[in-house]
mmCIF file of C-alpha atoms and ligand atoms in Angstrom:
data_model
loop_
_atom_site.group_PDB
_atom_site.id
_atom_site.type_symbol
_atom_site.label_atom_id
_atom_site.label_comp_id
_atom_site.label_asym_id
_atom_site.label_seq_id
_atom_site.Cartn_x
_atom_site.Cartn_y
_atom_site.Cartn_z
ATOM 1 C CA UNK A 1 7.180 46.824 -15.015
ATOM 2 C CA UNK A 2 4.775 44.526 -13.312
ATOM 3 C CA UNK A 3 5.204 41.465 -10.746
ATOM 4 C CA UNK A 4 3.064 39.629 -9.976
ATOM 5 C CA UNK A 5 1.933 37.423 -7.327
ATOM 6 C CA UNK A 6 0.115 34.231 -6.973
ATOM 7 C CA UNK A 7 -0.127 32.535 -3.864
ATOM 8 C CA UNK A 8 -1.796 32.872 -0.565
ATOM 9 C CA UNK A 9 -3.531 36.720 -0.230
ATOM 10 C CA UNK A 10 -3.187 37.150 3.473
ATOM 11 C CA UNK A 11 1.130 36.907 2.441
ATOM 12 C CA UNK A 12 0.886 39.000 -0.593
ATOM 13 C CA UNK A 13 -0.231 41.821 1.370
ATOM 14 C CA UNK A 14 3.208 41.772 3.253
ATOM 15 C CA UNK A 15 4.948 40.992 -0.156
ATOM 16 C CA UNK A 16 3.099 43.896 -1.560
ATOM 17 C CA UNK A 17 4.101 46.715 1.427
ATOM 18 C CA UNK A 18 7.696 44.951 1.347
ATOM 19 C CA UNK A 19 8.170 45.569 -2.190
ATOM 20 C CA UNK A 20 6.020 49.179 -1.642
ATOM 21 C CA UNK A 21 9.098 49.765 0.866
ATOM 22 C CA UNK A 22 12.317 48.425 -1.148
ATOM 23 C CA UNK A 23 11.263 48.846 -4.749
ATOM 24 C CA UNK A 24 8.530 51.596 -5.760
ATOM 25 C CA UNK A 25 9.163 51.677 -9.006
ATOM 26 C CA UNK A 26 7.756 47.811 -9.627
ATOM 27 C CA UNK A 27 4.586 47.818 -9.852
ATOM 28 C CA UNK A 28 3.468 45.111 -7.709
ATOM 29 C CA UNK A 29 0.379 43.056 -7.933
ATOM 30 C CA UNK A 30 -1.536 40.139 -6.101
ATOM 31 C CA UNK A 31 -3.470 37.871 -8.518
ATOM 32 C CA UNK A 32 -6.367 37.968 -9.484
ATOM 33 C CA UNK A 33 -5.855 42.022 -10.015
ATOM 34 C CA UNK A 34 -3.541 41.422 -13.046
ATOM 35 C CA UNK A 35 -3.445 44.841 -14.832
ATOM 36 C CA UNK A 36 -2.018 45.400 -17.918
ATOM 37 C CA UNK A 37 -0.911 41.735 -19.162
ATOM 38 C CA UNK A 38 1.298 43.172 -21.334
ATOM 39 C CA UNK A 39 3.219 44.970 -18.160
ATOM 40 C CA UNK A 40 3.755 41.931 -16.315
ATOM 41 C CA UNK A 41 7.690 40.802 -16.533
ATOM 42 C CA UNK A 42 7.971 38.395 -13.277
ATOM 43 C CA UNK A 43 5.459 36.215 -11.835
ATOM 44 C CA UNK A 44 5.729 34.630 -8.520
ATOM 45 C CA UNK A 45 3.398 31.996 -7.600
ATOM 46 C CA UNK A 46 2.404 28.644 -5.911
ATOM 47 C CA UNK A 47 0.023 26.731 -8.384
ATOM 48 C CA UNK A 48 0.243 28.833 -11.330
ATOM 49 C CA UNK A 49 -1.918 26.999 -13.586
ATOM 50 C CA UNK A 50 -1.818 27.990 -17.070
ATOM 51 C CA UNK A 51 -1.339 32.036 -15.973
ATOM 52 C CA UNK A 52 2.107 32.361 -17.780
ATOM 53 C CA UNK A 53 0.653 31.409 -21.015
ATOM 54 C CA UNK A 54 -1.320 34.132 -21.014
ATOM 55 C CA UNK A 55 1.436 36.374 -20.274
ATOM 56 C CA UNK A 56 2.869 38.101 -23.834
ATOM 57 C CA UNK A 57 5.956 39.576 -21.891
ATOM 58 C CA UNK A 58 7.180 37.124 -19.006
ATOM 59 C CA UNK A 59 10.244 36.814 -18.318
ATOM 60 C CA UNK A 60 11.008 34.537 -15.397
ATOM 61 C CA UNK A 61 8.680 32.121 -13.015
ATOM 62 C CA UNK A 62 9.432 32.755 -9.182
ATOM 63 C CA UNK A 63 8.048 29.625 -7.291
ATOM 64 C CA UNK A 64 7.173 31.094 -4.126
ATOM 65 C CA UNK A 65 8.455 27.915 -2.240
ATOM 66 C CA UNK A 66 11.660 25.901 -1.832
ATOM 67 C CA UNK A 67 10.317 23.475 -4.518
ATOM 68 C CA UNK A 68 9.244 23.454 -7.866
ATOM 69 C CA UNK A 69 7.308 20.049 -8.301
ATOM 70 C CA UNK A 70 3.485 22.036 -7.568
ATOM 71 C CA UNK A 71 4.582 23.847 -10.993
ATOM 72 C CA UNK A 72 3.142 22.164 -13.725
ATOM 73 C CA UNK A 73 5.739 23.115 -16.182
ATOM 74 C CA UNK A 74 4.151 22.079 -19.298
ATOM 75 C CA UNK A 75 1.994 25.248 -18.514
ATOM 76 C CA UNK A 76 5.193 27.606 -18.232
ATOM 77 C CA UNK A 77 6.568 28.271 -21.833
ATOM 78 C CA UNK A 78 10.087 26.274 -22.327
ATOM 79 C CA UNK A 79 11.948 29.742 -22.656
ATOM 80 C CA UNK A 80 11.323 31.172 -19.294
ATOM 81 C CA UNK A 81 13.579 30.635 -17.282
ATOM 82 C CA UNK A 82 11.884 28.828 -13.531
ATOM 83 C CA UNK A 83 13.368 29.815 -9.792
ATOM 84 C CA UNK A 84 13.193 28.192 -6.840
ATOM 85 C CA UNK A 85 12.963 30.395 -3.286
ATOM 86 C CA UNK A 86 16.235 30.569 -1.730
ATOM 87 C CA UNK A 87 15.556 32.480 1.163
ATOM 88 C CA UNK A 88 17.289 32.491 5.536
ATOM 89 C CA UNK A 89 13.698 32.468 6.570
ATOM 90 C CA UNK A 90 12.647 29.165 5.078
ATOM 91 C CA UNK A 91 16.062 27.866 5.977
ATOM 92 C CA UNK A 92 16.053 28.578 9.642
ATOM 93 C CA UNK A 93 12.402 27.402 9.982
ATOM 94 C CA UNK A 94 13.686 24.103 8.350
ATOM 95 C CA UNK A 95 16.563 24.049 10.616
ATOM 96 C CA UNK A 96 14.739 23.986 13.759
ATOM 97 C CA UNK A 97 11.813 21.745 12.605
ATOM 98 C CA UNK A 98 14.464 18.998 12.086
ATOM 99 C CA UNK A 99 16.816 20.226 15.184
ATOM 100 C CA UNK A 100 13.229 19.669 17.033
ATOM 101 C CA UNK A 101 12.508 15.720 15.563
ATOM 102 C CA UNK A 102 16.097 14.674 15.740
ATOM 103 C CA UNK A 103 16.434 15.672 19.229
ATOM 104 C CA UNK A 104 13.026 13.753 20.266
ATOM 105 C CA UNK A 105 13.861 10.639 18.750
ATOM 106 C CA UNK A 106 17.678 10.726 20.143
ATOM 107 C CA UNK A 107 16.321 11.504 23.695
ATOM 108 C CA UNK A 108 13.705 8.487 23.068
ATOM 109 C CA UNK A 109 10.766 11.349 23.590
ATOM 110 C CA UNK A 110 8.556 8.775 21.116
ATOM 111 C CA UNK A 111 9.325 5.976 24.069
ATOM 112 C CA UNK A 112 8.401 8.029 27.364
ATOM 113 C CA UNK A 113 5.340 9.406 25.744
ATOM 114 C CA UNK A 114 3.857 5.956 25.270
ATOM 115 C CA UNK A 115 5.471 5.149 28.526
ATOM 116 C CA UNK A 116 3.575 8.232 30.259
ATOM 117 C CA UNK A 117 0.371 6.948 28.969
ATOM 118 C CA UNK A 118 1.053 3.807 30.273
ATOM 119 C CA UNK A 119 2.148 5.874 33.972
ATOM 120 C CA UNK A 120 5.345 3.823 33.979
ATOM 121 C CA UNK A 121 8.558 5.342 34.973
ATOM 122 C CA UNK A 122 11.226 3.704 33.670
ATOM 123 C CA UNK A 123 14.894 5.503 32.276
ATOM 124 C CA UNK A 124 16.063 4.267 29.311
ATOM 125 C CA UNK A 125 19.749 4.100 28.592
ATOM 126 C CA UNK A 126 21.293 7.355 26.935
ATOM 127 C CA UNK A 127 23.050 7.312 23.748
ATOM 128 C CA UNK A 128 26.133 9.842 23.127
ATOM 129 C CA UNK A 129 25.108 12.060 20.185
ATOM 130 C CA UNK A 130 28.611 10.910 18.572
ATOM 131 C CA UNK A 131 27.057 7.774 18.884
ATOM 132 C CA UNK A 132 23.976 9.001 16.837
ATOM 133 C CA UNK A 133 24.658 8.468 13.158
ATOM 134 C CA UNK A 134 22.576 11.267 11.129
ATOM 135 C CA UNK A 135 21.945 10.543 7.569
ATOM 136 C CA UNK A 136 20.578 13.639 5.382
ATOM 137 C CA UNK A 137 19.106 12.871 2.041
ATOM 138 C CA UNK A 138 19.314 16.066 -0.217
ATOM 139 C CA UNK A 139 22.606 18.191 0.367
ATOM 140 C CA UNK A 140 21.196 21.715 -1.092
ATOM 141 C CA UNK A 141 20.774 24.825 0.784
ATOM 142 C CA UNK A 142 18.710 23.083 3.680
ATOM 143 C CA UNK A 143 19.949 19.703 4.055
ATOM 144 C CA UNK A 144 23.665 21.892 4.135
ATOM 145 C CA UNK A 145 21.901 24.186 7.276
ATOM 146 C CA UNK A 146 20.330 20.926 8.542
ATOM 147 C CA UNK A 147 23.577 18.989 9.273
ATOM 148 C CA UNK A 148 25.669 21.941 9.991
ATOM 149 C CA UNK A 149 23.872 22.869 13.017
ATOM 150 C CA UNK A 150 23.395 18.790 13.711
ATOM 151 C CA UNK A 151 27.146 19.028 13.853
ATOM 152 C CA UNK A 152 26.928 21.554 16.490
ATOM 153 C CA UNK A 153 25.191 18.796 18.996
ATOM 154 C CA UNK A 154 28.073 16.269 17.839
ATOM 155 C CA UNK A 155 26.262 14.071 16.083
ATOM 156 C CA UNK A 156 27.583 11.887 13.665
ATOM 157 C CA UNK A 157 26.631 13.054 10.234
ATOM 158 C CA UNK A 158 26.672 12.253 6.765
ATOM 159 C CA UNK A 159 24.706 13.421 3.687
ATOM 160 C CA UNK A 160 23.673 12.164 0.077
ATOM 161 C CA UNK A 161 23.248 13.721 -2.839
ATOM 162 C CA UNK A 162 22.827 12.865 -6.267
ATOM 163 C CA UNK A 163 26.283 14.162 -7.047
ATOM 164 C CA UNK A 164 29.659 14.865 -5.089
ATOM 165 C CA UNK A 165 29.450 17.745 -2.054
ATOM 166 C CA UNK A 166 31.962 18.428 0.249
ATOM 167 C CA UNK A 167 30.415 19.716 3.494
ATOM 168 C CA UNK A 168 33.111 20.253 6.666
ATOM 169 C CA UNK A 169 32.583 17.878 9.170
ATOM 170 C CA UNK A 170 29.901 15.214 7.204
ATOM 171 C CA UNK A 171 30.826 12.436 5.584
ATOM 172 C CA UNK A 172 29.377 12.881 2.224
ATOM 173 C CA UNK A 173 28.258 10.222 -0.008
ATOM 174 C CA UNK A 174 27.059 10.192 -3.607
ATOM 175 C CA UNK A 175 25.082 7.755 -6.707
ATOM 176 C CA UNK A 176 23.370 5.042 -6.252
ATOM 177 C CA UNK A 177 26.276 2.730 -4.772
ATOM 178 C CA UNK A 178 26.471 5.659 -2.248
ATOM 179 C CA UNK A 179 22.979 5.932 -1.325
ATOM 180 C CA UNK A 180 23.373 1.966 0.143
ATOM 181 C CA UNK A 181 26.958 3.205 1.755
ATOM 182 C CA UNK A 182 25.322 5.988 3.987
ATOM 183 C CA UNK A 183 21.770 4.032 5.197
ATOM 184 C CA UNK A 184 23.966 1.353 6.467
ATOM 185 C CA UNK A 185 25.456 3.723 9.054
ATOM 186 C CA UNK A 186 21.967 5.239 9.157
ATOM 187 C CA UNK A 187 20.053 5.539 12.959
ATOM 188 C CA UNK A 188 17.796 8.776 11.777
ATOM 189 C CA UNK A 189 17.328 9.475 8.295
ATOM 190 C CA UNK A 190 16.333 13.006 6.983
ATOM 191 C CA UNK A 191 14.542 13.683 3.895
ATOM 192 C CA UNK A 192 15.379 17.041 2.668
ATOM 193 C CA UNK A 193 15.244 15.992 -1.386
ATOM 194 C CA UNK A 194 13.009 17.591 -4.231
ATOM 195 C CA UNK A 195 10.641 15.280 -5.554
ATOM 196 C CA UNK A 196 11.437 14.335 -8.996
ATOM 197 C CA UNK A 197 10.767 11.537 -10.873
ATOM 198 C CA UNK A 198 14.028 9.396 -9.680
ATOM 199 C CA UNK A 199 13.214 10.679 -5.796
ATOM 200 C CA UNK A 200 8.983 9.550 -6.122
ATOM 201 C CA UNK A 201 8.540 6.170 -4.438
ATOM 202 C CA UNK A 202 12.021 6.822 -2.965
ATOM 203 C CA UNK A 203 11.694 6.077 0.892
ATOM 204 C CA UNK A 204 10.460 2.309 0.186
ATOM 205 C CA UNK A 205 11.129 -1.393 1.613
ATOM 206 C CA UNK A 206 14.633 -1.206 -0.216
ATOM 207 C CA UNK A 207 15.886 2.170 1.491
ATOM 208 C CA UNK A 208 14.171 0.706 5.337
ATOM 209 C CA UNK A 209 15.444 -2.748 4.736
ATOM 210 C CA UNK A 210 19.231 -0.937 4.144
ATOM 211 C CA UNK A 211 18.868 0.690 7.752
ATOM 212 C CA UNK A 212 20.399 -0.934 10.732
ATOM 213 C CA UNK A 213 17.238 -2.091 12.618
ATOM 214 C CA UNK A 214 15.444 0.453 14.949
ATOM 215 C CA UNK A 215 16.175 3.395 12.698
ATOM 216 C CA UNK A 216 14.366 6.195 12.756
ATOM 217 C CA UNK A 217 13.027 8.406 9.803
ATOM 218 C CA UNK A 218 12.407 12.053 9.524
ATOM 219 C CA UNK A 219 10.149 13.154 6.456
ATOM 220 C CA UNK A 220 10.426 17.052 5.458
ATOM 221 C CA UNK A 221 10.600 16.775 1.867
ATOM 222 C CA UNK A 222 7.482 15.640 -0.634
ATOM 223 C CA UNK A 223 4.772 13.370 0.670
ATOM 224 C CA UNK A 224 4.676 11.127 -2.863
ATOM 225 C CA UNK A 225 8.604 10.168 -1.721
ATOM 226 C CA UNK A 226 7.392 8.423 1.004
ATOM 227 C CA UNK A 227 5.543 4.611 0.311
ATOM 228 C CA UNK A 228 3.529 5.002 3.505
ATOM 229 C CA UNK A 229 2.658 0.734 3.447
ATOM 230 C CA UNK A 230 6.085 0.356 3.253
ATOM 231 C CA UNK A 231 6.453 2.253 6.291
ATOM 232 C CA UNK A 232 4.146 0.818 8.178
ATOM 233 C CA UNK A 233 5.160 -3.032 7.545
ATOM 234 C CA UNK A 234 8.621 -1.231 8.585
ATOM 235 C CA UNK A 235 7.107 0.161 11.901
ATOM 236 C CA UNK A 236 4.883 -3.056 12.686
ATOM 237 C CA UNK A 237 8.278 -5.126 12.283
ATOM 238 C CA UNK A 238 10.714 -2.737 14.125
ATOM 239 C CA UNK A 239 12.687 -2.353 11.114
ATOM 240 C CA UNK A 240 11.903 1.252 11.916
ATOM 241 C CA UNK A 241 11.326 2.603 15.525
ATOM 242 C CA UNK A 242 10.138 6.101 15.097
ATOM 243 C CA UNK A 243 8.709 8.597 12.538
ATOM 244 C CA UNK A 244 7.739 12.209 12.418
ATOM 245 C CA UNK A 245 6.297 13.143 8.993
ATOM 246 C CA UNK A 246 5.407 17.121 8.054
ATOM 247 C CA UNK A 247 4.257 15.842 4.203
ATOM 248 C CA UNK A 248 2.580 13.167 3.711
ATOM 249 C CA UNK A 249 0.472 11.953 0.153
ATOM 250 C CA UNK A 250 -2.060 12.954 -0.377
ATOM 251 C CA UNK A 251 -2.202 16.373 1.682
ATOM 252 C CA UNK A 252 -4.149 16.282 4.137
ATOM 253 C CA UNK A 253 -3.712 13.123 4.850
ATOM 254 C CA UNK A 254 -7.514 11.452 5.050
ATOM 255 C CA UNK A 255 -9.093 11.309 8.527
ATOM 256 C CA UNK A 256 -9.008 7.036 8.052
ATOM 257 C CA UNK A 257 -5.382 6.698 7.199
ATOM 258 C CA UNK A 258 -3.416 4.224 9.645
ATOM 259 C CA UNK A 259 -0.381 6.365 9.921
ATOM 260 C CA UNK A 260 -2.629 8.574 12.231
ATOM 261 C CA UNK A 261 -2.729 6.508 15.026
ATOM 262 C CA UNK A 262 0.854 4.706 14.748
ATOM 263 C CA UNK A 263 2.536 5.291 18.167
ATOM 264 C CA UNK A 264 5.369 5.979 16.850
ATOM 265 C CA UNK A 265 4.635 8.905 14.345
ATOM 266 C CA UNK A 266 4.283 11.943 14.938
ATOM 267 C CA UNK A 267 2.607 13.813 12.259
ATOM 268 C CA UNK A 268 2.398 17.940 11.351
ATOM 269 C CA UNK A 269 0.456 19.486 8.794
ATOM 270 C CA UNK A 270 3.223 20.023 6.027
ATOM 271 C CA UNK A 271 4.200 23.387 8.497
ATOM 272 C CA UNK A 272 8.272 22.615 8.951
ATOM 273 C CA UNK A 273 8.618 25.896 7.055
ATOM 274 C CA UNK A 274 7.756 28.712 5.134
ATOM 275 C CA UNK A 275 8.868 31.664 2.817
ATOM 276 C CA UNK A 276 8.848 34.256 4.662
ATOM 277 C CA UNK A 277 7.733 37.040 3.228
ATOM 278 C CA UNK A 278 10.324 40.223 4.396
ATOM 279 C CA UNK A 279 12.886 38.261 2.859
ATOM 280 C CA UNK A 280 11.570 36.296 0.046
ATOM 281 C CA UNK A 281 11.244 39.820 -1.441
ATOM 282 C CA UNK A 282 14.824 40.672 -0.399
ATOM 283 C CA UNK A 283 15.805 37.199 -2.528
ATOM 284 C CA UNK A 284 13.312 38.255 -5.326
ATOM 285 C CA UNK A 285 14.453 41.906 -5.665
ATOM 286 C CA UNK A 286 18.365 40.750 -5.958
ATOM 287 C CA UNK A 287 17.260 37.888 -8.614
ATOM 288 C CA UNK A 288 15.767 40.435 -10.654
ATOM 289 C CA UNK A 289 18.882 43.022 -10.112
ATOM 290 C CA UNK A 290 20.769 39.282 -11.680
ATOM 291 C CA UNK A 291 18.478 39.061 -14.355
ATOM 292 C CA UNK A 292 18.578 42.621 -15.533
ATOM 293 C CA UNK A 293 22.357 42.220 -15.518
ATOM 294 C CA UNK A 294 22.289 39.654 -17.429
ATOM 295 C CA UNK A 295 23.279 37.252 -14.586
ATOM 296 C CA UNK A 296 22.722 33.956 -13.109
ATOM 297 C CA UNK A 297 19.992 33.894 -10.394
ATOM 298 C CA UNK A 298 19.823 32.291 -7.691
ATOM 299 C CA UNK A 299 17.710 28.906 -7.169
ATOM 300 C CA UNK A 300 17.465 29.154 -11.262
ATOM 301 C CA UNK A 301 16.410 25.311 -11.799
ATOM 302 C CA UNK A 302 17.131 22.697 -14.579
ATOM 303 C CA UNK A 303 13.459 22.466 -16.286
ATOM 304 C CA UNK A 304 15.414 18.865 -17.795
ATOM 305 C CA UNK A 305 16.329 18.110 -13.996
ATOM 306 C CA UNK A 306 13.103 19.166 -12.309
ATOM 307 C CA UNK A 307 14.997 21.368 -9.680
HETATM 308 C C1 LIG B 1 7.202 24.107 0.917
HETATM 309 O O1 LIG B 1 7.062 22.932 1.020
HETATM 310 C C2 LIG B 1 8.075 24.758 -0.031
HETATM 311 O O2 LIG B 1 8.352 24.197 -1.102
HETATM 312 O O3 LIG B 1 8.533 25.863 0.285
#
């Protein structure tokens, strides 16, 4: 039996001597050295192109990420079952990536560094963290981590999702009615959602014009959510104060593009977080102990759904 991997080389190798480690008897194989075809039951990739096609005995698609939207799933046959990566590493790297922007823009870091430029000293007044209201959009496995160690600082926090969660401690809101419900006790606003067709276009005039004014936003999910002139009339007007941004659309953003020099945003090169490899292949290894039992895995998505 045959995995095998498509994604970035330099990781396979550690997915390779992981899996050499845990699992000898899976054969385990970094594209483009494919094998036997025939052999190959699981195939974990990025971009996979049109590779499962050509696959006679697939089973199941790993995406190698947290999302599934780089999957083009007309190219996967409709039987195969697709699987996101739930997996601590990406989680925690998520976790303090956000921690990281939240606490910059509640300590007014995006004001003193302009201020520093400018050599003026000058205290600003400081907010209670109960007084912050935290808004996460998304309430899977990260946006849960997200607010429950945003909790830990006392923030005020609240989360959206498409349908009903019940998270300890965070006022959770749901639907469309909801959505309106949460940005209007919004002051930094976390994207954390899979990009789908209902979540493209998403963080638009109508989402900044719901936020009391001076909001902030925080963008870790897909770059082609964000309408980045909307954000800009939003930061020229005040509407919104502050920005950091680790996707943006298209990726990388082009060298001429006016949200690089924005004072106010703070950009990264789409590097919040990644699978890590040791264990990704301790999630992969225990989906594929699931689907030999006959099981549900873990992260298995809704091809209807998107995620
Ligand atoms: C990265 O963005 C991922 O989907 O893991």
């Amino acid at each position: 039996m045959t995995v095998l991997y498509k994604a970035d080389p330099v990781r396979g190798a550690l997915w390779a001597e992981r899996f050499a480690q845990l699992a000898p008897e899976i054969q385990f194989r970094v594209w483009p050295d494919l094998g036997d075809r025939a052999a190959v039951r699981y195939l974990v990739a990025w971009q996979p192109g049109d590779l499962a096609l050509t696959l006679p005995n697939l089973e199941v698609v790993f995406s190698v990420g947290a999302g599934v939207d780089q999957l083009d799933l007309s190219q996967i046959p409709a039987h195969l079952p697709v699987v996101r990566m739930l997996e601590p590493g990406i989680v925690e790297g998520m976790v303090e990536y956000v921690t990281e922007a939240v606490l910059a823009i509640h300590r007014d870091l995006f004001d003193y560094a302009l201020q520093q430029q400018a050599r003026a000293w000058q205290p600003l007044p400081l907010c209670a963290a109960a007084s912050r209201r935290i808004g996460v959009l998304g309430l899977g496995m990260l946006g849960t981590a997200v607010l429950e160690r945003l909790r830990l600082f006392g923030f005020a926090c609240a989360g959206w999702s498409r349908s009903q969660h019940d998270i300890e401690g965070v006022a959770c809101y749901a639907g469309e009615a909801g959505l309106d419900a949460m940005l209007a006790r919004t002051d930094v606003l976390i994207c954390l959602l899979p990009l789908t067709d209902a979540t493209r276009g998403l963080l638009c005039r109508r989402v900044f014009d719901r936020l009391p004014r001076g909001a902030s936003l925080v963008h870790v999910g897909r770059g082609a959510q964000l309408v980045s002139g909307d954000l800009l009339d939003a930061l020229q007007s005040g509407q919104i104060h502050s920005a950091v941004l680790d996707v943006t659309d298209p990726e990388p953003l082009p060298t001429d593009h006016p949200l690089w020099t924005q004072p106010r945003v703070r950009i990264t090169p789409h590097i919040a977080s990644a699978t890590r490899p040791e264990s990704a292949v301790d999630a992969v290894l225990e989906n594929l102990r699931l689907h030999r039992a006959g099981e549900r895995m873990n992260g298995l998505i809704d091809r209807t759904r998107g995620y």
